[in-house]
mmCIF file of C-alpha atoms (C1' of nucleotides) in Angstrom:
data_model
loop_
_atom_site.group_PDB
_atom_site.id
_atom_site.type_symbol
_atom_site.label_atom_id
_atom_site.label_comp_id
_atom_site.label_asym_id
_atom_site.label_seq_id
_atom_site.Cartn_x
_atom_site.Cartn_y
_atom_site.Cartn_z
ATOM 1 C CA MET X 1 31.210 -12.702 -4.171
ATOM 2 C CA GLU X 2 31.368 -15.707 -6.541
ATOM 3 C CA SER X 3 29.597 -17.866 -3.818
ATOM 4 C CA LEU X 4 27.371 -15.076 -2.394
ATOM 5 C CA ARG X 5 24.695 -15.695 -5.345
ATOM 6 C CA PRO X 6 24.433 -19.519 -4.827
ATOM 7 C CA ALA X 7 24.405 -19.092 -1.176
ATOM 8 C CA LEU X 8 21.459 -16.829 -1.006
ATOM 9 C CA LEU X 9 19.623 -18.768 -3.889
ATOM 10 C CA GLU X 10 20.083 -22.028 -2.052
ATOM 11 C CA TRP X 11 18.795 -20.523 1.172
ATOM 12 C CA PHE X 12 15.905 -19.063 -0.668
ATOM 13 C CA ARG X 13 14.891 -22.401 -2.334
ATOM 14 C CA GLN X 14 14.920 -24.014 1.171
ATOM 15 C CA ASN X 15 13.031 -21.308 3.116
ATOM 16 C CA ARG X 16 10.763 -19.459 0.663
ATOM 17 C CA ARG X 17 7.386 -18.798 2.069
ATOM 18 C CA ASP X 18 4.339 -20.406 0.311
ATOM 19 C CA LEU X 19 2.651 -17.308 -0.822
ATOM 20 C CA PRO X 20 -0.309 -17.212 -3.206
ATOM 21 C CA TRP X 21 1.425 -15.406 -5.998
ATOM 22 C CA ARG X 22 4.475 -17.632 -5.862
ATOM 23 C CA ARG X 23 2.312 -20.593 -7.055
ATOM 24 C CA THR X 24 1.843 -18.977 -10.418
ATOM 25 C CA ARG X 25 3.876 -17.505 -13.244
ATOM 26 C CA ASP X 26 0.849 -15.900 -14.884
ATOM 27 C CA PRO X 27 2.291 -12.338 -15.366
ATOM 28 C CA TYR X 28 -1.073 -10.881 -14.656
ATOM 29 C CA HIS X 29 -1.207 -12.446 -11.254
ATOM 30 C CA ILE X 30 2.303 -11.332 -10.479
ATOM 31 C CA TRP X 31 1.626 -7.863 -11.562
ATOM 32 C CA LEU X 32 -1.463 -7.636 -9.332
ATOM 33 C CA SER X 33 0.493 -8.974 -6.420
ATOM 34 C CA GLU X 34 3.364 -6.551 -6.889
ATOM 35 C CA ILE X 35 1.024 -3.461 -6.892
ATOM 36 C CA MET X 36 -0.946 -4.674 -3.926
ATOM 37 C CA LEU X 37 2.285 -5.247 -2.090
ATOM 38 C CA GLN X 38 3.623 -1.689 -2.638
ATOM 39 C CA GLN X 39 3.908 -0.215 0.780
ATOM 40 C CA THR X 40 1.672 -2.881 1.983
ATOM 41 C CA GLN X 41 2.454 -5.925 4.134
ATOM 42 C CA VAL X 42 2.104 -9.454 3.000
ATOM 43 C CA ALA X 43 -0.535 -10.507 5.689
ATOM 44 C CA THR X 44 -2.525 -7.340 4.847
ATOM 45 C CA ALA X 45 -2.386 -7.987 1.024
ATOM 46 C CA THR X 46 -3.058 -11.700 0.879
ATOM 47 C CA PRO X 47 -6.970 -11.739 1.355
ATOM 48 C CA TYR X 48 -7.312 -8.902 -1.033
ATOM 49 C CA TYR X 49 -5.258 -10.707 -3.715
ATOM 50 C CA GLU X 50 -7.545 -13.753 -3.373
ATOM 51 C CA ARG X 51 -10.664 -11.946 -3.461
ATOM 52 C CA PHE X 52 -9.483 -9.640 -6.411
ATOM 53 C CA LEU X 53 -8.497 -12.556 -8.489
ATOM 54 C CA ALA X 54 -11.689 -14.448 -7.763
ATOM 55 C CA ARG X 55 -13.618 -11.378 -8.874
ATOM 56 C CA PHE X 56 -11.393 -10.481 -11.855
ATOM 57 C CA PRO X 57 -9.683 -13.646 -12.872
ATOM 58 C CA THR X 58 -8.170 -12.483 -16.110
ATOM 59 C CA LEU X 59 -6.782 -9.385 -17.503
ATOM 60 C CA ALA X 60 -9.759 -8.960 -19.831
ATOM 61 C CA ALA X 61 -12.019 -9.391 -16.985
ATOM 62 C CA LEU X 62 -10.396 -6.451 -15.136
ATOM 63 C CA ALA X 63 -10.373 -4.325 -18.105
ATOM 64 C CA ALA X 64 -14.039 -4.842 -18.709
ATOM 65 C CA ALA X 65 -15.089 -3.922 -15.032
ATOM 66 C CA SER X 66 -16.076 -0.530 -13.945
ATOM 67 C CA VAL X 67 -13.702 1.662 -11.836
ATOM 68 C CA ASP X 68 -16.282 1.503 -8.982
ATOM 69 C CA ASP X 69 -16.279 -2.131 -9.041
ATOM 70 C CA VAL X 70 -12.487 -2.362 -8.956
ATOM 71 C CA LEU X 71 -12.334 0.193 -6.054
ATOM 72 C CA ALA X 72 -15.000 -1.678 -4.197
ATOM 73 C CA GLU X 73 -12.516 -4.741 -4.026
ATOM 74 C CA TRP X 74 -9.663 -2.546 -3.252
ATOM 75 C CA ALA X 75 -11.439 -0.675 -0.426
ATOM 76 C CA GLY X 76 -9.347 -1.037 2.865
ATOM 77 C CA LEU X 77 -5.971 -1.356 1.157
ATOM 78 C CA GLY X 78 -5.275 2.278 0.803
ATOM 79 C CA TYR X 79 -3.380 4.296 -1.942
ATOM 80 C CA TYR X 80 -6.343 3.903 -4.150
ATOM 81 C CA ARG X 81 -4.525 5.372 -7.059
ATOM 82 C CA ARG X 82 -2.977 1.931 -7.517
ATOM 83 C CA ALA X 83 -6.313 0.416 -8.175
ATOM 84 C CA ARG X 84 -7.056 3.160 -10.735
ATOM 85 C CA TYR X 85 -3.879 2.657 -12.401
ATOM 86 C CA LEU X 86 -4.094 -1.028 -12.374
ATOM 87 C CA HIS X 87 -7.505 -0.721 -13.994
ATOM 88 C CA ALA X 88 -6.358 1.686 -16.675
ATOM 89 C CA GLY X 89 -3.267 -0.483 -17.303
ATOM 90 C CA ALA X 90 -5.444 -3.562 -18.034
ATOM 91 C CA GLN X 91 -7.530 -1.473 -20.460
ATOM 92 C CA ALA X 92 -4.409 -0.203 -22.148
ATOM 93 C CA MET X 93 -2.994 -3.821 -22.451
ATOM 94 C CA VAL X 94 -6.353 -5.201 -23.818
ATOM 95 C CA ARG X 95 -6.584 -2.316 -26.236
ATOM 96 C CA ASP X 96 -2.930 -1.906 -27.484
ATOM 97 C CA HIS X 97 -1.101 -4.993 -26.422
ATOM 98 C CA GLY X 98 -3.128 -8.112 -27.329
ATOM 99 C CA GLY X 99 -4.424 -8.388 -23.878
ATOM 100 C CA VAL X 100 -1.222 -9.612 -22.242
ATOM 101 C CA ILE X 101 1.569 -7.981 -20.108
ATOM 102 C CA PRO X 102 4.175 -6.681 -22.596
ATOM 103 C CA SER X 103 7.530 -8.307 -21.954
ATOM 104 C CA ASP X 104 9.390 -5.248 -23.119
ATOM 105 C CA PRO X 105 10.468 -3.242 -20.288
ATOM 106 C CA GLU X 106 10.059 -0.038 -22.158
ATOM 107 C CA VAL X 107 6.508 -0.813 -23.237
ATOM 108 C CA PHE X 108 5.611 -2.238 -19.861
ATOM 109 C CA GLY X 109 7.154 0.517 -17.833
ATOM 110 C CA ALA X 110 4.996 3.265 -20.019
ATOM 111 C CA LEU X 111 1.899 1.769 -18.487
ATOM 112 C CA PRO X 112 0.454 3.992 -15.527
ATOM 113 C CA GLY X 113 1.561 2.884 -11.975
ATOM 114 C CA VAL X 114 4.440 0.905 -13.344
ATOM 115 C CA GLY X 115 7.742 2.291 -12.309
ATOM 116 C CA ARG X 116 11.272 0.678 -12.418
ATOM 117 C CA TYR X 117 10.628 -1.539 -9.432
ATOM 118 C CA THR X 118 7.459 -3.134 -11.024
ATOM 119 C CA VAL X 119 9.124 -3.742 -14.306
ATOM 120 C CA GLY X 120 11.985 -5.509 -12.746
ATOM 121 C CA ALA X 121 9.937 -7.573 -10.412
ATOM 122 C CA VAL X 122 7.032 -8.544 -13.034
ATOM 123 C CA LEU X 123 9.406 -9.190 -15.961
ATOM 124 C CA SER X 124 12.160 -11.051 -13.858
ATOM 125 C CA MET X 125 9.595 -13.272 -12.263
ATOM 126 C CA GLY X 126 7.239 -13.750 -15.119
ATOM 127 C CA PHE X 127 9.603 -13.840 -17.859
ATOM 128 C CA GLY X 128 13.126 -14.327 -16.519
ATOM 129 C CA ALA X 129 14.261 -10.913 -17.495
ATOM 130 C CA ALA X 130 17.724 -10.014 -16.047
ATOM 131 C CA LEU X 131 16.532 -6.714 -14.561
ATOM 132 C CA PRO X 132 16.998 -5.613 -10.893
ATOM 133 C CA VAL X 133 14.520 -4.548 -8.245
ATOM 134 C CA LEU X 134 15.075 -2.088 -5.579
ATOM 135 C CA ASP X 135 12.557 -1.752 -2.720
ATOM 136 C CA GLY X 136 12.859 -1.248 0.990
ATOM 137 C CA ASN X 137 14.094 -4.602 1.574
ATOM 138 C CA VAL X 138 16.834 -4.809 -0.951
ATOM 139 C CA ALA X 139 17.878 -1.301 -0.180
ATOM 140 C CA ARG X 140 18.272 -2.212 3.464
ATOM 141 C CA VAL X 141 20.224 -5.375 2.686
ATOM 142 C CA LEU X 142 22.331 -3.704 0.455
ATOM 143 C CA SER X 143 23.186 -0.874 2.690
ATOM 144 C CA ARG X 144 24.362 -3.468 5.448
ATOM 145 C CA TRP X 145 26.264 -5.527 3.111
ATOM 146 C CA ALA X 146 28.140 -2.635 1.948
ATOM 147 C CA MET X 147 27.939 -0.797 5.218
ATOM 148 C CA ALA X 148 27.136 2.296 3.113
ATOM 149 C CA PRO X 149 24.794 4.887 4.638
ATOM 150 C CA LEU X 150 22.375 4.876 1.873
ATOM 151 C CA ALA X 151 18.580 5.623 2.262
ATOM 152 C CA ILE X 152 16.222 4.579 -0.453
ATOM 153 C CA LYS X 153 14.292 7.689 0.163
ATOM 154 C CA ARG X 154 17.058 10.003 -0.955
ATOM 155 C CA PRO X 155 17.117 10.078 -4.823
ATOM 156 C CA GLU X 156 20.822 10.360 -4.886
ATOM 157 C CA ASP X 157 21.348 7.191 -2.697
ATOM 158 C CA ALA X 158 18.611 5.359 -4.775
ATOM 159 C CA ARG X 159 20.733 5.996 -7.728
ATOM 160 C CA LEU X 160 23.644 4.221 -6.240
ATOM 161 C CA LEU X 161 21.321 1.396 -4.844
ATOM 162 C CA TRP X 162 19.929 0.741 -8.113
ATOM 163 C CA GLY X 163 23.350 0.408 -9.476
ATOM 164 C CA MET X 164 24.350 -2.099 -6.640
ATOM 165 C CA ALA X 165 21.253 -4.114 -7.483
ATOM 166 C CA GLU X 166 21.903 -4.147 -11.190
ATOM 167 C CA ALA X 167 25.327 -5.471 -10.774
ATOM 168 C CA LEU X 168 24.025 -8.237 -8.679
ATOM 169 C CA VAL X 169 21.352 -9.701 -10.995
ATOM 170 C CA PRO X 170 22.342 -12.971 -12.561
ATOM 171 C CA GLY X 171 23.153 -12.711 -16.083
ATOM 172 C CA ALA X 172 23.628 -8.841 -16.106
ATOM 173 C CA GLU X 173 27.279 -9.086 -15.786
ATOM 174 C CA ARG X 174 27.282 -10.970 -19.304
ATOM 175 C CA GLY X 175 24.783 -8.496 -20.712
ATOM 176 C CA ASP X 176 22.218 -11.288 -21.058
ATOM 177 C CA GLU X 177 18.580 -10.092 -21.402
ATOM 178 C CA THR X 178 17.266 -13.085 -19.443
ATOM 179 C CA HIS X 179 18.575 -15.700 -16.985
ATOM 180 C CA ARG X 180 16.658 -18.540 -15.271
ATOM 181 C CA ASP X 181 17.758 -17.290 -11.815
ATOM 182 C CA ALA X 182 16.879 -13.628 -12.332
ATOM 183 C CA GLY X 183 13.319 -13.857 -10.677
ATOM 184 C CA ASP X 184 14.637 -16.226 -7.869
ATOM 185 C CA TRP X 185 17.390 -13.857 -7.319
ATOM 186 C CA ASN X 186 15.163 -10.763 -6.916
ATOM 187 C CA VAL X 187 12.780 -12.506 -4.628
ATOM 188 C CA ALA X 188 15.437 -14.079 -2.549
ATOM 189 C CA LEU X 189 16.893 -10.626 -1.856
ATOM 190 C CA MET X 190 13.490 -9.200 -0.742
ATOM 191 C CA GLU X 191 12.745 -12.436 1.189
ATOM 192 C CA LEU X 192 15.974 -11.987 3.064
ATOM 193 C CA GLY X 193 15.091 -8.368 3.939
ATOM 194 C CA ALA X 194 11.526 -9.348 4.949
ATOM 195 C CA THR X 195 12.345 -12.238 7.149
ATOM 196 C CA VAL X 196 16.023 -12.111 8.283
ATOM 197 C CA CYS X 197 17.640 -8.842 7.520
ATOM 198 C CA THR X 198 14.629 -6.900 9.091
ATOM 199 C CA PRO X 199 14.547 -3.178 10.145
ATOM 200 C CA ARG X 200 14.759 -3.925 13.882
ATOM 201 C CA ALA X 201 16.271 -6.917 15.548
ATOM 202 C CA PRO X 202 17.857 -8.548 12.310
ATOM 203 C CA ALA X 203 18.355 -12.144 12.705
ATOM 204 C CA CYS X 204 22.013 -12.163 11.766
ATOM 205 C CA GLU X 205 22.555 -15.708 13.241
ATOM 206 C CA ARG X 206 20.347 -17.070 10.715
ATOM 207 C CA CYS X 207 21.493 -15.194 7.872
ATOM 208 C CA PRO X 208 23.002 -17.342 4.971
ATOM 209 C CA VAL X 209 25.113 -14.635 3.775
ATOM 210 C CA ALA X 210 26.353 -13.003 7.019
ATOM 211 C CA THR X 211 29.970 -13.827 6.038
ATOM 212 C CA TRP X 212 29.561 -11.171 3.130
ATOM 213 C CA CYS X 213 28.093 -8.426 5.407
ATOM 214 C CA ARG X 214 30.493 -5.684 6.208
ATOM 215 C CA ALA X 215 28.133 -4.167 8.766
ATOM 216 C CA ARG X 216 27.861 -7.517 10.568
ATOM 217 C CA ALA X 217 31.558 -7.925 10.540
ATOM 218 C CA ALA X 218 31.863 -4.476 12.164
ATOM 219 C CA GLY X 219 29.061 -5.152 14.657
ATOM 220 C CA ARG X 220 27.213 -1.941 13.439
ATOM 221 C CA VAL X 221 24.264 -3.663 11.523
ATOM 222 C CA ALA X 222 21.869 -1.397 13.690
ATOM 223 C CA GLU X 223 23.397 1.666 12.117
ATOM 224 C CA PHE X 224 22.369 0.657 8.620
ATOM 225 C CA PRO X 225 20.561 2.138 6.558
ATOM 226 C CA PRO X 226 20.421 5.518 8.166
ATOM 227 C CA VAL X 227 16.821 6.714 9.011
ATOM 228 C CA PRO X 228 15.829 10.103 7.678
ATOM 229 C CA GLU X 229 14.059 12.016 10.347
ATOM 230 C CA ALA X 230 10.158 11.230 10.251
ATOM 231 C CA ARG X 231 7.765 13.980 9.579
ATOM 232 C CA ALA X 232 5.387 15.009 12.270
ATOM 233 C CA THR X 233 1.660 14.101 12.021
ATOM 234 C CA GLU X 234 -0.968 16.918 12.220
ATOM 235 C CA SER X 235 -4.126 16.670 14.356
ATOM 236 C CA LEU X 236 -7.449 17.088 12.701
ATOM 237 C CA ARG X 237 -11.045 17.156 14.006
ATOM 238 C CA ARG X 238 -13.958 15.806 12.148
ATOM 239 C CA ALA X 239 -17.649 15.010 12.763
ATOM 240 C CA VAL X 240 -19.745 12.392 11.031
ATOM 241 C CA ALA X 241 -23.512 11.773 10.932
ATOM 242 C CA LEU X 242 -24.265 8.023 11.192
ATOM 243 C CA PHE X 243 -27.687 7.130 9.810
ATOM 244 C CA GLU X 244 -28.755 3.383 9.890
ATOM 245 C CA ALA X 245 -31.692 1.450 8.540
ATOM 246 C CA ASN X 246 -32.012 -2.305 7.851
ATOM 247 C CA GLY X 247 -28.568 -2.753 8.656
ATOM 248 C CA ARG X 248 -27.455 -0.162 6.028
ATOM 249 C CA VAL X 249 -25.445 3.090 6.494
ATOM 250 C CA LEU X 250 -26.059 6.142 4.733
ATOM 251 C CA VAL X 251 -22.853 7.142 2.855
ATOM 252 C CA THR X 252 -21.757 9.811 0.308
ATOM 253 C CA ARG X 253 -19.180 9.846 -2.425
ATOM 254 C CA ARG X 254 -15.863 11.728 -1.385
ATOM 255 C CA GLU X 255 -14.650 14.359 -3.634
ATOM 256 C CA GLY X 256 -11.280 16.253 -3.569
ATOM 257 C CA SER X 257 -7.873 15.051 -3.803
ATOM 258 C CA MET X 258 -7.895 12.314 -1.067
ATOM 259 C CA LEU X 259 -9.948 9.021 -1.195
ATOM 260 C CA THR X 260 -11.608 10.400 -4.166
ATOM 261 C CA GLY X 261 -14.665 8.263 -5.196
ATOM 262 C CA LEU X 262 -14.752 6.360 -2.036
ATOM 263 C CA TRP X 263 -17.868 6.239 0.090
ATOM 264 C CA GLU X 264 -18.049 7.615 3.815
ATOM 265 C CA MET X 265 -20.838 8.881 6.037
ATOM 266 C CA PRO X 266 -21.579 12.548 5.529
ATOM 267 C CA GLY X 267 -19.150 14.734 7.515
ATOM 268 C CA VAL X 268 -17.348 17.960 7.962
ATOM 269 C CA ASP X 269 -13.875 18.958 9.107
ATOM 270 C CA LEU X 270 -13.845 21.066 12.147
ATOM 271 C CA GLU X 271 -11.605 23.827 13.685
ATOM 272 C CA GLN X 272 -10.241 23.075 17.021
ATOM 273 C CA ASP X 273 -13.115 24.705 19.098
ATOM 274 C CA MET X 274 -16.019 24.499 16.760
ATOM 275 C CA GLY X 275 -19.342 22.888 17.434
ATOM 276 C CA ALA X 276 -20.102 20.009 15.270
ATOM 277 C CA SER X 277 -23.873 20.322 14.947
ATOM 278 C CA PRO X 278 -24.543 23.452 12.618
ATOM 279 C CA PRO X 279 -21.677 22.528 10.055
ATOM 280 C CA LEU X 280 -22.713 18.893 9.970
ATOM 281 C CA ARG X 281 -26.414 20.140 9.417
ATOM 282 C CA ARG X 282 -25.351 22.157 6.689
ATOM 283 C CA ALA X 283 -23.118 19.539 5.003
ATOM 284 C CA LEU X 284 -26.343 17.142 5.197
ATOM 285 C CA GLY X 285 -28.447 19.947 3.743
ATOM 286 C CA SER X 286 -26.154 20.215 0.632
ATOM 287 C CA LEU X 287 -26.687 16.650 0.048
ATOM 288 C CA GLY X 288 -30.412 17.091 0.277
ATOM 289 C CA VAL X 289 -30.890 15.556 3.741
ATOM 290 C CA THR X 290 -33.062 17.752 5.697
ATOM 291 C CA ASP X 291 -35.784 17.105 8.435
ATOM 292 C CA VAL X 292 -33.244 15.387 10.690
ATOM 293 C CA SER X 293 -32.063 15.485 14.052
ATOM 294 C CA LEU X 294 -28.528 15.016 15.335
ATOM 295 C CA ALA X 295 -27.344 13.736 18.676
ATOM 296 C CA ASP X 296 -23.834 13.348 19.649
ATOM 297 C CA THR X 297 -23.179 9.815 20.600
ATOM 298 C CA GLY X 298 -20.148 10.528 22.542
ATOM 299 C CA LEU X 299 -18.124 8.150 20.635
ATOM 300 C CA ARG X 300 -14.674 9.202 19.316
ATOM 301 C CA VAL X 301 -13.113 7.371 16.615
ATOM 302 C CA THR X 302 -9.408 7.930 15.968
ATOM 303 C CA HIS X 303 -7.915 7.437 12.495
ATOM 304 C CA THR X 304 -4.381 8.182 11.276
ATOM 305 C CA ILE X 305 -3.911 8.677 7.535
ATOM 306 C CA THR X 306 -0.633 9.870 6.119
ATOM 307 C CA HIS X 307 0.439 12.427 8.423
ATOM 308 C CA HIS X 308 -2.894 13.315 9.806
ATOM 309 C CA ARG X 309 -4.355 12.065 12.967
ATOM 310 C CA ILE X 310 -7.973 12.536 12.712
ATOM 311 C CA GLU X 311 -10.318 12.508 15.758
ATOM 312 C CA VAL X 312 -13.836 11.870 14.588
ATOM 313 C CA GLU X 313 -16.997 12.773 16.487
ATOM 314 C CA VAL X 314 -19.689 10.277 15.860
ATOM 315 C CA TRP X 315 -23.223 11.727 15.782
ATOM 316 C CA ARG X 316 -26.303 9.835 15.463
ATOM 317 C CA GLY X 317 -28.632 10.873 12.781
ATOM 318 C CA THR X 318 -32.454 10.248 12.753
ATOM 319 C CA TRP X 319 -35.048 11.508 10.276
ATOM 320 C CA THR X 320 -37.953 13.467 11.502
ATOM 321 C CA GLY X 321 -39.823 13.316 8.124
ATOM 322 C CA LYS X 322 -39.183 10.941 5.262
ATOM 323 C CA ARG X 323 -36.189 8.670 5.378
ATOM 324 C CA PRO X 324 -33.285 10.090 3.429
ATOM 325 C CA ARG X 325 -33.355 8.864 -0.173
ATOM 326 C CA ALA X 326 -30.488 7.462 -2.141
ATOM 327 C CA SER X 327 -29.295 9.711 -5.098
ATOM 328 C CA SER X 328 -26.072 9.956 -7.327
ATOM 329 C CA LYS X 329 -24.320 11.254 -4.308
ATOM 330 C CA LEU X 330 -25.869 9.325 -1.573
ATOM 331 C CA VAL X 331 -26.434 5.447 -0.976
ATOM 332 C CA TRP X 332 -27.457 3.154 1.603
ATOM 333 C CA ALA X 333 -24.533 0.847 1.862
ATOM 334 C CA ASP X 334 -24.151 -2.613 3.464
ATOM 335 C CA ALA X 335 -21.115 -2.108 5.519
ATOM 336 C CA ASP X 336 -20.302 -5.752 5.713
ATOM 337 C CA ALA X 337 -20.696 -6.371 1.814
ATOM 338 C CA ARG X 338 -17.816 -5.166 -0.577
ATOM 339 C CA GLU X 339 -20.383 -3.877 -2.724
ATOM 340 C CA HIS X 340 -19.281 -0.105 -2.084
ATOM 341 C CA ALA X 341 -15.792 1.139 -1.692
ATOM 342 C CA LEU X 342 -15.967 2.385 1.913
ATOM 343 C CA THR X 343 -13.006 4.122 3.499
ATOM 344 C CA ALA X 344 -11.537 2.431 6.558
ATOM 345 C CA LEU X 345 -12.660 5.336 8.548
ATOM 346 C CA ALA X 346 -16.293 4.702 7.756
ATOM 347 C CA ARG X 347 -15.909 0.918 8.519
ATOM 348 C CA LYS X 348 -14.211 1.959 11.760
ATOM 349 C CA VAL X 349 -17.188 4.282 12.731
ATOM 350 C CA VAL X 350 -19.702 1.661 12.010
ATOM 351 C CA GLU X 351 -17.632 -0.881 13.950
ATOM 352 C CA ALA X 352 -17.521 1.594 16.992
ATOM 353 C CA ALA X 353 -21.282 2.293 16.727
ATOM 354 C CA ARG X 354 -22.184 -1.414 17.057
ATOM 355 C CA GLY X 355 -19.944 -1.557 20.202
ATOM 356 C "C1'" DC P 1 13.356 16.894 -5.847
ATOM 357 C "C1'" DA P 2 10.049 17.023 -2.112
ATOM 358 C "C1'" DT P 3 5.602 15.796 -1.354
ATOM 359 C "C1'" DC P 4 1.625 13.384 -1.715
ATOM 360 C "C1'" DC P 5 -1.078 9.300 -1.463
ATOM 361 C "C1'" DG P 6 -3.861 4.830 3.218
ATOM 362 C "C1'" DT P 7 -3.920 1.289 6.013
ATOM 363 C "C1'" DG P 8 -2.831 -2.258 9.196
ATOM 364 C "C1'" DG P 9 0.975 -5.154 11.324
ATOM 365 C "C1'" DG P 10 4.323 -5.580 14.928
ATOM 366 C "C1'" DC P 11 7.215 -4.303 18.632
ATOM 367 C "C1'" DT Q 1 0.183 2.118 23.340
ATOM 368 C "C1'" DG Q 2 2.106 4.949 20.132
ATOM 369 C "C1'" DC Q 3 5.152 4.727 16.577
ATOM 370 C "C1'" DC Q 4 7.853 2.976 12.935
ATOM 371 C "C1'" DC Q 5 7.137 1.368 8.588
ATOM 372 C "C1'" DA Q 6 5.896 -2.134 4.263
ATOM 373 C "C1'" DA Q 7 7.121 -5.697 -2.324
ATOM 374 C "C1'" DG Q 8 6.580 2.545 -4.917
ATOM 375 C "C1'" DG Q 9 4.792 5.811 -8.380
ATOM 376 C "C1'" DA Q 10 3.549 10.365 -9.977
ATOM 377 C "C1'" DT Q 11 3.747 15.055 -9.914
#
DNA sequence: CATCCGTGGGC
DNA sequence: TGCCCAAGGAT
């Protein structure tokens, strides 16, 4: 145990990946990266991170932006509430905290979208706070080290895992509020989980701390952590109307609980055996789009979104009278620009239609 | 406490 | 190729 920490820290210092958010100690940049990386892989988040910071280089710039502009930069990353909370958080910091990330865990943790993980990550990396992190990577590593059947998804197990993580943070055993290794330690633990102690086919032969791993010693690494049964996905049908003009696509702003405020071509959900044309025509009519004809392109786009597998029929729309006009609910969007926050489904449909 | 919220990488 | 899952948080 005494040499476990130095062994992992030393390994990390030799093997750390050169990632954009590791070249900075600016707490705003670190905060942004941590929010973007929630439930999102490094390779996916990286281009978004670069673009986002180019557009909103400072907390003040983010706070001054409109929600729509923030969502437009976020479009394609998913979990859009993250972007709304990020924006609201930036405004709160400008309004109440002098335009900087609060270094007090209580204060920072009170901001929207900032939970215990994000508090530990940003404050340990940005300020050297001796606070733990617990994410999927750390939970997996700890479960294997202890050979304990603990799953982060189960709240009772999560409490135990947080306790284990807390006990390991440099400085914590002495009650120090800060420690120069705290941030590196947290990142090292996550880096180990991401690159060596992976969910499937872990590379134990490359693991710098394999000698401390009880699951490894027992030859039972694959059994930990236990995997809770996956929830089944539900199949849905949907039809969309694709209108194109001058390289632009007609899209409407989504309402309701999912993907609220994002833009997508007009469409309707369909029952299993329902014809698409009449309801699609009605949906267009309610947007003020009349005098059009619709033709089934035969294109079928499949999109999976949190427990729903959506099969989308793509209908080609053409106007028989005047071209549909933009309104508060309807715009002609450039699908290649990031001017509007298009859903991934919308981009997929455009892509499919272009062949 | 269980459920909800998006998307794309990787095997 | 389908399926698992990835640096969570709010309700």
